[in-house]
């Protein structure tokens, strides 16, 4: 069975734009699943629905076969979904580890253990080949490392599904190579990656499966080198 499914998702924005017009997506566990389409295809809307930022007008989400509906991103995070946006929400003057743990500190009464947090962030960075130093201020990092801090944040919150929203758009070629090392490490260790992109060539090398969106619909699927058109 699929890990995460979107079935016949429809979403019209208040202005009247039909952004998702019956979208189907079926993501297998431990794979890199790319969602590719031109600007306006409806990719971001679908991802916002998967992350609890937008609510669909119709259709269903299923996680491991069970119907789910996220009222907000907190519920999506609690269900094991992490999102890396194109625009990062890091605090520039804070260190990597401070950014990673921000918002996940223990409730009052339990003392925050700084050394433990640093060790945990360092271990995650090494395990998933993210190659970022926990003690460096984020403002000193190149954009590719800042993006991987966002991935660390999601992993620190136990994400098993990571949604990367057009991650290559802001990266230099060498940084894309570093991102791909991390993405491969993630799926090798059982995590699932949903990888949003504009064009097929960006994701051909990294993906196990590619869903193509156009005009608010899923119009095709590509698996490795075989192409099957839906309907
Ligand atoms: P993509 O991510 O593939 O570029 P989007 O999901 O962002 O596609 O957009 C799909 C359509 O919905 C576009 O026509 C876009 O202009 C519109 N849209 C996206 N977000 C909003 C919004 N918050 N309000 C109104 N229309 C929106
Ligand atoms: P509400 O519960 O009031 O609907 P949400 O938490 O769903 O609020 O989101 C409000 C807005 O904040 C959304 O439009 C979204 O763009 C933005 N947003 C929500 N969560 C995140 C996040 N984790 N990172 C960045 N932006 C977010």
Coordinates of N, CA and C and ligand atoms in Angstrom, one line a residue:
X1 N 0.9 -1.2 0.0 CA 0.0 0.0 0.0 C 0.9 1.2 0.0
X2 N 0.3 2.3 -0.5 CA 1.0 3.6 -0.5 C 1.2 4.2 0.9
X3 N 2.2 4.9 1.1 CA 2.4 5.6 2.4 C 1.5 6.8 2.5
X4 N 1.5 7.6 1.5 CA 0.7 8.8 1.5 C 0.0 8.9 0.1
X5 N -1.3 9.1 0.2 CA -2.2 9.2 -1.0 C -3.0 10.5 -1.0
X6 N -3.1 11.2 -2.1 CA -4.1 12.2 -2.3 C -5.0 11.7 -3.4
X7 N -6.3 11.8 -3.2 CA -7.3 11.2 -4.1 C -8.3 12.3 -4.5
X8 N -8.3 12.6 -5.8 CA -9.3 13.5 -6.3 C -9.4 14.8 -5.6
X9 N -8.3 15.4 -5.3 CA -8.2 16.6 -4.5 C -8.7 17.8 -5.4
X10 N -9.6 18.6 -4.9 CA -10.0 19.8 -5.5 C -9.9 21.0 -4.6
X11 N -9.4 22.1 -5.2 CA -9.2 23.3 -4.4 C -9.4 24.5 -5.2
X12 N -10.4 25.4 -4.9 CA -10.6 26.6 -5.5 C -10.3 27.7 -4.5
X13 N -9.5 28.7 -4.9 CA -9.2 29.8 -4.0 C -10.3 30.8 -4.0
X14 N -10.4 31.6 -2.9 CA -11.4 32.6 -2.8 C -11.6 33.5 -4.1
X15 N -10.6 33.8 -4.8 CA -10.7 34.6 -6.0 C -11.4 33.9 -7.1
X16 N -11.5 32.5 -7.0 CA -12.1 31.7 -8.0 C -11.2 30.8 -8.8
X17 N -9.9 30.9 -8.6 CA -8.9 30.1 -9.3 C -9.1 28.6 -8.9
X18 N -9.3 27.8 -9.9 CA -9.4 26.3 -9.6 C -7.9 25.8 -9.7
X19 N -7.3 25.7 -8.5 CA -5.8 25.4 -8.4 C -5.6 23.9 -8.5
X20 N -6.5 23.1 -7.9 CA -6.4 21.6 -8.0 C -7.7 21.1 -8.5
X21 N -7.7 20.4 -9.6 CA -8.9 20.0 -10.3 C -9.0 18.5 -10.4
X22 N -9.0 17.8 -9.2 CA -9.0 16.4 -9.2 C -7.6 15.8 -9.3
X23 N -6.8 16.1 -8.3 CA -5.4 15.6 -8.3 C -5.3 14.3 -7.5
X24 N -4.6 13.3 -8.2 CA -4.3 12.1 -7.5 C -2.8 11.9 -7.4
X25 N -2.3 11.5 -6.2 CA -0.9 11.3 -6.0 C -0.8 10.1 -5.0
X26 N 0.1 9.2 -5.4 CA 0.3 8.0 -4.5 C 1.8 7.8 -4.3
X27 N 2.2 8.1 -3.1 CA 3.7 8.1 -2.8 C 4.0 6.8 -2.0
X28 N 5.0 6.1 -2.5 CA 5.5 4.9 -1.8 C 6.5 5.2 -0.8
X29 N 6.6 4.4 0.3 CA 7.5 4.6 1.4 C 8.9 4.4 0.9
X30 N 9.9 5.2 1.3 CA 11.3 5.0 1.1 C 11.7 5.3 -0.3
X31 N 10.9 6.2 -1.0 CA 11.2 6.6 -2.4 C 11.4 8.1 -2.5
X32 N 12.0 8.5 -3.6 CA 12.0 9.9 -4.0 C 10.9 10.0 -5.0
X33 N 9.8 10.8 -4.7 CA 8.7 11.0 -5.6 C 8.7 12.5 -6.0
X34 N 9.0 12.7 -7.3 CA 9.0 14.1 -7.8 C 7.6 14.5 -8.3
X35 N 7.2 15.7 -8.1 CA 6.0 16.3 -8.7 C 6.5 17.5 -9.5
X36 N 6.3 17.3 -10.8 CA 6.8 18.3 -11.8 C 5.7 19.0 -12.5
X37 N 5.9 20.3 -12.8 CA 4.9 21.1 -13.6 C 5.3 22.5 -13.7
X38 N 4.8 23.2 -14.7 CA 5.1 24.6 -14.9 C 4.5 25.4 -13.8
X39 N 4.9 26.7 -13.7 CA 4.3 27.6 -12.8 C 2.7 27.6 -13.0
X40 N 2.0 27.6 -11.9 CA 0.6 27.6 -11.9 C -0.1 26.2 -12.1
X41 N 0.7 25.2 -12.2 CA 0.2 23.8 -12.4 C -0.6 23.3 -11.2
X42 N -0.3 23.9 -10.0 CA -1.1 23.5 -8.8 C -0.2 22.7 -7.8
X43 N 1.1 22.7 -8.0 CA 2.0 21.9 -7.2 C 2.0 22.4 -5.7
X44 N 2.2 23.7 -5.6 CA 2.3 24.3 -4.3 C 1.0 24.1 -3.5
X45 N -0.1 24.3 -4.2 CA -1.4 24.1 -3.6 C -1.6 22.7 -3.0
X46 N -1.2 21.7 -3.8 CA -1.3 20.3 -3.4 C -0.4 20.1 -2.1
X47 N 0.9 20.7 -2.2 CA 1.8 20.5 -1.0 C 1.2 21.2 0.2
X48 N 0.6 22.4 0.0 CA 0.0 23.1 1.2 C -1.1 22.3 1.8
X49 N -1.8 21.6 0.9 CA -2.9 20.7 1.4 C -2.3 19.5 2.2
X50 N -1.2 19.0 1.7 CA -0.5 17.8 2.4 C 0.0 18.3 3.7
X51 N 0.4 19.6 3.8 CA 1.0 20.1 5.1 C 0.0 20.8 6.0
X52 N -1.2 20.8 5.6 CA -2.2 21.5 6.5 C -2.3 23.0 6.5
X53 N -1.7 23.6 5.4 CA -1.7 25.0 5.3 C -3.0 25.4 4.6
X54 N -3.4 24.7 3.6 CA -4.7 24.9 2.9 C -5.6 23.7 3.1
X55 N -6.9 23.9 3.0 CA -7.9 22.8 3.2 C -8.5 22.5 1.8
X56 N -8.6 21.3 1.4 CA -9.2 21.0 0.1 C -10.7 21.1 0.2
X57 N -11.3 21.5 -1.0 CA -12.8 21.6 -1.0 C -13.4 20.2 -1.2
X58 N -12.6 19.3 -1.8 CA -13.1 17.9 -2.0 C -11.9 17.0 -2.1
X59 N -12.1 15.7 -2.0 CA -11.1 14.7 -2.1 C -10.6 14.2 -0.8
X60 N -9.7 13.3 -0.8 CA -9.3 12.7 0.4 C -7.7 12.5 0.5
X61 N -7.2 12.6 1.7 CA -5.8 12.3 2.0 C -5.8 11.0 2.8
X62 N -4.8 10.1 2.5 CA -4.7 8.9 3.3 C -3.2 8.7 3.7
X63 N -3.0 8.4 4.9 CA -1.7 8.1 5.4 C -1.7 6.7 5.9
X64 N -0.9 5.8 5.3 CA -0.9 4.4 5.5 C -2.3 3.8 5.5
X65 N -3.1 4.3 4.5 CA -4.4 3.8 4.3 C -5.5 4.4 5.1
X66 N -5.1 5.2 6.1 CA -6.1 5.9 7.0 C -6.4 7.3 6.5
X67 N -7.7 7.6 6.4 CA -8.1 9.0 6.0 C -7.6 10.0 7.1
X68 N -7.0 11.1 6.6 CA -6.4 12.1 7.5 C -6.9 13.5 6.9
X69 N -7.0 14.4 7.8 CA -7.3 15.8 7.5 C -6.5 16.7 8.4
X70 N -5.6 17.5 8.0 CA -4.8 18.3 8.8 C -5.4 19.7 8.9
X71 N -5.7 20.2 10.2 CA -6.3 21.5 10.4 C -5.2 22.6 10.3
X72 N -4.0 22.2 10.5 CA -2.9 23.2 10.5 C -1.5 22.4 10.3
X73 N -0.4 23.1 10.1 CA 0.9 22.5 9.9 C 1.3 21.7 11.1
X74 N 0.9 22.1 12.3 CA 1.3 21.4 13.5 C 0.8 19.9 13.5
X75 N -0.4 19.7 13.0 CA -1.0 18.4 12.9 C -0.2 17.6 11.8
X76 N 0.2 18.2 10.8 CA 1.0 17.5 9.7 C 2.3 17.1 10.3
X77 N 3.0 18.0 11.0 CA 4.3 17.7 11.6 C 4.1 16.6 12.6
X78 N 3.1 16.6 13.4 CA 2.9 15.5 14.4 C 2.6 14.2 13.7
X79 N 2.1 14.2 12.5 CA 1.9 13.0 11.7 C 3.2 12.5 11.0
X80 N 4.2 13.3 11.1 CA 5.5 12.9 10.5 C 5.8 13.5 9.2
X81 N 5.2 14.6 8.8 CA 5.4 15.3 7.6 C 6.2 16.5 7.8
X82 N 7.3 16.7 7.1 CA 8.1 17.9 7.2 C 8.1 18.6 5.8
X83 N 8.2 20.0 5.9 CA 8.2 20.8 4.7 C 9.4 21.7 4.6
X84 N 10.1 21.7 3.5 CA 11.1 22.7 3.3 C 10.7 23.6 2.2
X85 N 10.4 24.9 2.6 CA 9.9 25.9 1.6 C 11.1 26.5 0.9
X86 N 10.7 27.1 -0.2 CA 11.8 27.8 -1.0 C 12.4 29.0 -0.2
X87 N 11.5 29.7 0.6 CA 12.0 30.7 1.4 C 12.1 30.2 2.8
X88 N 13.3 30.3 3.4 CA 13.6 29.6 4.7 C 13.0 30.5 5.8
X89 N 12.8 29.9 6.9 CA 12.3 30.6 8.1 C 13.3 30.5 9.2
X90 N 14.6 30.7 8.9 CA 15.6 30.6 9.9 C 15.9 31.9 10.5
X91 N 16.4 31.9 11.7 CA 16.8 33.2 12.4 C 18.3 33.3 12.1
X92 N 18.7 34.4 11.3 CA 20.1 34.5 10.8 C 21.2 34.5 11.8
X93 N 20.9 35.2 12.9 CA 22.0 35.4 13.9 C 22.1 34.1 14.9
X94 N 21.1 33.2 14.8 CA 21.2 32.0 15.6 C 22.0 31.0 15.0
X95 N 22.6 30.1 15.8 CA 23.4 29.0 15.3 C 22.5 27.9 14.6
X96 N 23.1 27.0 13.9 CA 22.3 25.9 13.3 C 21.5 25.2 14.4
X97 N 22.2 24.8 15.5 CA 21.4 23.9 16.4 C 20.3 24.7 17.1
X98 N 20.5 26.0 17.3 CA 19.5 26.9 17.9 C 18.3 26.9 17.0
X99 N 18.5 27.1 15.7 CA 17.4 27.1 14.7 C 16.7 25.8 14.6
X100 N 17.5 24.7 14.7 CA 16.9 23.4 14.6 C 15.9 23.1 15.8
X101 N 16.4 23.5 17.0 CA 15.5 23.1 18.2 C 14.4 24.1 18.4
X102 N 14.6 25.3 17.8 CA 13.6 26.4 18.1 C 12.2 25.9 17.9
X103 N 11.4 26.1 18.9 CA 10.0 25.7 18.8 C 9.7 24.3 19.3
X104 N 10.8 23.5 19.5 CA 10.7 22.1 20.0 C 11.2 22.0 21.4
X105 N 11.5 23.2 22.1 CA 12.1 23.1 23.4 C 11.1 22.5 24.4
X106 N 11.6 21.8 25.5 CA 10.7 21.2 26.4 C 9.8 22.3 27.1
X107 N 8.6 21.8 27.5 CA 7.7 22.7 28.2 C 8.3 23.1 29.6
X108 N 7.8 24.2 30.1 CA 8.5 24.7 31.4 C 8.5 23.6 32.4
X109 N 9.5 23.7 33.2 CA 9.7 22.6 34.3 C 10.8 21.7 33.9
X110 N 11.0 21.5 32.6 CA 12.1 20.6 32.2 C 13.2 21.5 31.7
X111 N 14.4 21.3 32.2 CA 15.6 22.1 31.9 C 16.0 21.8 30.5
X112 N 16.2 22.8 29.7 CA 16.7 22.6 28.3 C 18.2 22.1 28.3
X113 N 18.5 21.1 27.7 CA 19.9 20.5 27.8 C 20.6 20.9 26.5
X114 N 21.4 21.9 26.6 CA 22.1 22.5 25.4 C 23.0 21.5 24.8
X115 N 23.9 20.8 25.6 CA 24.8 19.9 25.1 C 24.2 18.7 24.4
X116 N 23.1 18.2 24.9 CA 22.3 17.1 24.3 C 21.8 17.5 23.0
X117 N 21.2 18.8 22.9 CA 20.7 19.3 21.7 C 21.7 19.4 20.6
X118 N 22.9 19.9 20.9 CA 24.0 20.0 20.0 C 24.4 18.6 19.5
X119 N 24.5 17.7 20.4 CA 24.9 16.3 20.0 C 23.9 15.7 19.1
X120 N 22.6 15.9 19.4 CA 21.5 15.3 18.6 C 21.6 15.9 17.1
X121 N 21.8 17.2 17.1 CA 21.8 17.9 15.8 C 23.0 17.4 15.0
X122 N 24.2 17.3 15.7 CA 25.4 16.8 15.0 C 25.2 15.4 14.5
X123 N 24.6 14.5 15.3 CA 24.3 13.1 14.9 C 23.4 13.0 13.7
X124 N 22.4 13.9 13.7 CA 21.4 13.9 12.5 C 22.1 14.3 11.3
X125 N 23.0 15.4 11.4 CA 23.7 15.9 10.3 C 24.6 14.8 9.7
X126 N 25.3 14.1 10.6 CA 26.2 13.1 10.1 C 25.5 11.9 9.5
X127 N 24.4 11.4 10.2 CA 23.7 10.3 9.8 C 23.1 10.4 8.4
X128 N 22.6 11.6 8.1 CA 21.9 11.9 6.8 C 22.7 12.7 5.8
X129 N 24.0 12.8 6.1 CA 25.0 13.4 5.2 C 24.6 14.8 4.9
X130 N 24.2 15.6 5.9 CA 23.8 16.9 5.6 C 24.9 17.9 5.7
X131 N 26.0 17.5 6.4 CA 27.3 18.3 6.4 C 27.1 19.7 6.8
X132 N 26.4 19.9 8.0 CA 26.3 21.3 8.6 C 26.8 21.2 10.0
X133 N 27.5 22.2 10.4 CA 28.1 22.3 11.8 C 27.0 22.9 12.7
X134 N 26.7 22.2 13.8 CA 25.6 22.7 14.7 C 25.9 24.1 15.3
X135 N 27.2 24.5 15.4 CA 27.5 25.7 16.2 C 27.8 26.9 15.3
X136 N 27.6 26.8 14.0 CA 27.8 27.9 13.1 C 26.6 28.8 13.0
X137 N 26.7 30.1 13.1 CA 25.5 30.9 12.9 C 25.0 30.8 11.5
X138 N 23.7 30.7 11.3 CA 23.1 30.4 10.0 C 23.5 31.5 9.0
X139 N 23.6 32.7 9.4 CA 23.9 33.8 8.5 C 25.3 33.6 7.8
X140 N 26.2 32.8 8.4 CA 27.5 32.5 7.8 C 27.5 31.4 6.8
X141 N 26.3 30.7 6.6 CA 26.3 29.6 5.7 C 25.8 29.9 4.3
X142 N 26.4 29.2 3.3 CA 25.8 29.3 2.0 C 24.4 28.8 1.9
X143 N 23.7 29.2 0.9 CA 22.2 28.9 0.8 C 22.0 27.4 0.8
X144 N 22.9 26.6 0.2 CA 22.7 25.1 0.2 C 22.7 24.5 1.6
X145 N 23.6 25.1 2.5 CA 23.6 24.6 3.8 C 22.4 25.1 4.6
X146 N 22.0 26.3 4.4 CA 20.8 26.8 5.1 C 19.6 25.9 4.8
X147 N 19.5 25.5 3.5 CA 18.4 24.6 3.1 C 18.5 23.3 3.9
X148 N 19.7 22.8 4.1 CA 19.9 21.5 4.8 C 19.6 21.7 6.3
X149 N 19.8 22.9 6.8 CA 19.3 23.2 8.2 C 17.8 23.0 8.3
X150 N 17.1 23.5 7.3 CA 15.6 23.2 7.2 C 15.3 21.8 7.2
X151 N 16.1 21.0 6.5 CA 15.9 19.5 6.5 C 16.2 18.9 7.9
X152 N 17.2 19.5 8.5 CA 17.5 19.0 9.9 C 16.4 19.3 10.8
X153 N 15.8 20.5 10.7 CA 14.7 20.9 11.5 C 13.5 19.9 11.4
X154 N 13.3 19.5 10.2 CA 12.2 18.5 9.9 C 12.5 17.2 10.6
X155 N 13.8 16.8 10.4 CA 14.2 15.5 10.9 C 14.2 15.5 12.5
X156 N 14.6 16.6 13.1 CA 14.6 16.7 14.5 C 13.2 16.6 15.1
X157 N 12.2 16.9 14.2 CA 10.8 16.7 14.6 C 10.2 15.4 14.1
X158 N 11.2 14.5 13.8 CA 10.8 13.1 13.4 C 10.1 13.0 12.1
X159 N 10.3 13.8 11.2 CA 9.7 13.7 9.9 C 10.1 12.4 9.2
X160 N 9.1 11.7 8.7 CA 9.4 10.5 7.9 C 9.1 10.8 6.4
X161 N 8.3 11.8 6.2 CA 8.0 12.3 4.8 C 8.5 13.7 4.7
X162 N 9.5 14.0 3.8 CA 10.0 15.3 3.7 C 9.5 15.9 2.3
X163 N 8.8 17.0 2.4 CA 8.4 17.7 1.1 C 9.4 18.8 0.9
X164 N 10.0 18.7 -0.3 CA 11.0 19.8 -0.7 C 10.4 20.6 -1.8
X165 N 10.1 21.9 -1.6 CA 9.4 22.7 -2.5 C 10.4 23.4 -3.4
X166 N 10.6 22.9 -4.7 CA 11.5 23.4 -5.7 C 12.9 23.7 -5.0
X167 N 13.5 22.7 -4.4 CA 14.7 22.9 -3.7 C 15.9 23.3 -4.5
X168 N 15.9 22.9 -5.8 CA 17.1 23.2 -6.6 C 17.0 24.7 -7.2
X169 N 15.9 25.3 -7.1 CA 15.7 26.7 -7.7 C 16.7 27.7 -7.2
X170 N 17.1 27.5 -5.9 CA 18.0 28.5 -5.3 C 19.5 28.1 -5.2
X171 N 19.8 26.9 -5.8 CA 21.1 26.3 -5.5 C 22.0 26.3 -6.7
X172 N 23.3 26.5 -6.4 CA 24.4 26.3 -7.4 C 24.5 24.8 -7.7
X173 N 25.1 24.5 -8.9 CA 25.2 23.1 -9.3 C 25.9 22.2 -8.2
X174 N 27.0 22.7 -7.6 CA 27.6 21.9 -6.5 C 26.7 21.7 -5.3
X175 N 25.9 22.7 -5.0 CA 24.9 22.6 -3.9 C 23.8 21.6 -4.3
X176 N 23.5 21.5 -5.5 CA 22.5 20.5 -6.0 C 23.1 19.1 -5.7
X177 N 24.3 18.9 -6.1 CA 25.0 17.6 -5.9 C 25.0 17.3 -4.4
X178 N 25.3 18.3 -3.5 CA 25.3 18.0 -2.1 C 23.8 17.7 -1.5
X179 N 22.9 18.4 -2.1 CA 21.5 18.1 -1.7 C 21.1 16.6 -2.1
X180 N 21.5 16.2 -3.3 CA 21.2 14.9 -3.8 C 21.8 13.8 -2.9
X181 N 23.1 14.1 -2.4 CA 23.7 13.1 -1.5 C 22.8 12.9 -0.3
X182 N 22.3 14.0 0.3 CA 21.5 14.0 1.5 C 20.2 13.3 1.2
X183 N 19.6 13.6 0.0 CA 18.3 13.0 -0.4 C 18.4 11.4 -0.5
X184 N 19.5 11.0 -1.1 CA 19.8 9.6 -1.3 C 19.9 8.9 0.1
X185 N 20.7 9.6 1.0 CA 20.9 9.1 2.3 C 19.5 9.0 3.1
X186 N 18.7 9.9 2.9 CA 17.3 9.9 3.5 C 16.5 8.7 3.1
X187 N 16.5 8.4 1.8 CA 15.6 7.3 1.3 C 16.3 6.0 1.6
X188 N 17.6 5.9 1.6 CA 18.3 4.7 2.0 C 18.0 4.3 3.4
X189 N 17.7 5.3 4.2 CA 17.4 5.0 5.6 C 15.9 5.1 5.9
X190 N 15.1 4.9 4.9 CA 13.7 4.6 5.0 C 12.8 5.9 5.0
X191 N 13.4 7.1 4.9 CA 12.6 8.3 4.8 C 12.0 8.4 3.4
X192 N 11.0 9.2 3.2 CA 10.3 9.4 1.9 C 10.4 10.8 1.6
X193 N 10.8 11.1 0.3 CA 11.0 12.5 -0.1 C 10.0 12.8 -1.3
X194 N 9.3 13.9 -1.1 CA 8.5 14.4 -2.2 C 9.2 15.7 -2.7
X195 N 9.5 15.7 -4.0 CA 10.5 16.6 -4.5 C 9.8 17.4 -5.6
X196 N 9.5 18.7 -5.3 CA 8.8 19.5 -6.3 C 9.8 20.2 -7.3
X197 N 9.4 20.2 -8.5 CA 10.3 20.8 -9.5 C 9.5 21.3 -10.7
X198 N 10.2 22.2 -11.5 CA 9.6 22.8 -12.7 C 9.7 21.9 -13.9
X199 N 10.9 21.3 -14.0 CA 11.2 20.6 -15.3 C 11.7 19.2 -15.0
X200 N 11.4 18.3 -15.9 CA 11.8 16.9 -15.8 C 13.3 16.6 -15.6
X201 N 14.1 17.3 -16.4 CA 15.6 17.0 -16.3 C 16.1 17.3 -14.9
X202 N 15.5 18.2 -14.1 CA 16.0 18.5 -12.8 C 15.9 17.3 -11.8
X203 N 14.9 16.4 -12.1 CA 14.6 15.4 -11.1 C 14.8 14.0 -11.7
X204 N 15.1 13.9 -13.0 CA 15.2 12.5 -13.6 C 16.2 11.6 -12.9
X205 N 17.4 12.2 -12.5 CA 18.4 11.5 -11.9 C 18.1 11.0 -10.5
X206 N 17.4 11.9 -9.7 CA 17.2 11.6 -8.3 C 15.9 10.8 -8.0
X207 N 15.0 10.8 -8.9 CA 13.6 10.3 -8.6 C 13.4 8.8 -8.9
X208 N 12.6 8.2 -8.1 CA 12.1 6.8 -8.4 C 10.9 6.9 -9.2
X209 N 10.1 7.9 -9.0 CA 8.8 8.1 -9.7 C 8.5 9.6 -9.9
X210 N 8.0 10.0 -11.0 CA 7.7 11.4 -11.3 C 6.2 11.5 -11.7
X211 N 5.5 12.4 -11.0 CA 4.2 12.8 -11.3 C 4.2 14.1 -12.0
X212 N 3.6 14.2 -13.2 CA 3.5 15.5 -13.9 C 2.2 16.1 -13.7
X213 N 2.2 17.4 -13.4 CA 1.0 18.2 -13.2 C 0.9 19.3 -14.2
X214 N -0.4 19.5 -14.7 CA -0.6 20.6 -15.6 C -2.1 21.0 -15.4
X215 N -2.3 22.4 -15.3 CA -3.6 22.9 -15.2 C -4.4 22.4 -14.0
X216 N -3.7 22.1 -12.9 CA -4.4 21.7 -11.7 C -4.8 20.2 -11.7
X217 N -4.2 19.4 -12.7 CA -4.4 18.0 -12.7 C -3.1 17.2 -12.8
X218 N -3.2 16.0 -12.4 CA -2.1 15.1 -12.7 C -2.3 14.5 -14.1
X219 N -1.3 14.7 -14.9 CA -1.5 14.3 -16.3 C -0.6 13.1 -16.8
X220 N 0.3 12.7 -15.9 CA 1.1 11.6 -16.3 C 2.1 11.1 -15.2
X221 N 2.6 9.9 -15.4 CA 3.6 9.4 -14.4 C 4.8 8.8 -15.2
X222 N 5.9 9.1 -14.6 CA 7.2 8.5 -15.2 C 7.8 7.7 -14.1
X223 N 8.2 6.5 -14.5 CA 8.9 5.6 -13.5 C 10.2 5.3 -14.2
X224 N 11.3 5.5 -13.5 CA 12.7 5.4 -14.1 C 12.7 5.9 -15.6
X225 N 12.7 5.0 -16.5 CA 12.8 5.4 -17.9 C 11.5 5.1 -18.7
X226 N 10.5 4.5 -18.0 CA 9.3 4.1 -18.8 C 8.2 5.2 -18.5
X227 N 7.6 5.6 -19.5 CA 6.5 6.7 -19.4 C 5.2 6.1 -19.6
X228 N 4.2 6.3 -18.7 CA 2.8 5.9 -18.9 C 1.9 7.1 -18.8
X229 N 1.1 7.3 -19.8 CA 0.2 8.4 -19.7 C -1.1 7.9 -19.0
X230 N -1.6 8.7 -18.1 CA -2.9 8.4 -17.5 C -4.0 8.9 -18.4
X231 N -5.0 8.2 -18.7 CA -6.1 8.5 -19.5 C -5.8 9.3 -20.8
Ligands
LIG1 P1 2.5 25.9 -8.8 O1 3.1 25.6 -7.5 O2 2.5 24.7 -9.7 O3 3.1 27.1 -9.5 P2 0.2 26.9 -7.4 O4 -0.5 25.8 -6.6 O5 1.0 27.9 -6.7 O6 1.0 26.2 -8.6 O7 -0.9 27.8 -8.2 C1 -2.0 27.2 -8.9 C2 -3.0 28.3 -9.3 O8 -3.6 28.8 -8.1 C3 -2.3 29.5 -10.0 O9 -3.2 29.9 -11.0 C4 -2.1 30.5 -8.9 O10 -2.1 31.8 -9.4 C5 -3.3 30.2 -8.0 N1 -3.1 30.5 -6.6 C6 -2.1 30.0 -5.8 N2 -2.2 30.4 -4.5 C7 -3.2 31.2 -4.5 C8 -3.8 32.0 -3.5 N3 -3.4 32.0 -2.2 N4 -4.9 32.7 -3.8 C9 -5.4 32.7 -5.0 N5 -4.9 32.0 -6.1 C10 -3.8 31.3 -5.8
LIG2 P1 -4.4 29.0 10.3 O1 -4.4 27.8 11.3 O2 -4.8 30.3 10.9 O3 -5.1 28.6 9.1 P2 -1.9 28.1 9.4 O4 -1.0 27.7 10.5 O5 -2.6 27.1 8.6 O6 -2.9 29.2 10.0 O7 -1.1 29.0 8.3 C1 -1.2 30.4 8.1 C2 -0.2 30.9 7.1 O8 1.1 30.7 7.5 C3 -0.4 30.0 5.8 O9 -1.0 30.8 4.8 C4 1.0 29.7 5.4 O10 1.5 30.3 4.2 C5 1.9 30.1 6.6 N1 2.5 29.0 7.2 C6 2.0 28.0 8.0 N2 2.8 27.1 8.4 C7 4.0 27.5 7.9 C8 5.3 27.0 8.0 N3 5.6 25.9 8.8 N4 6.3 27.7 7.4 C9 6.1 28.7 6.7 N5 4.8 29.3 6.5 C10 3.8 28.7 7.1

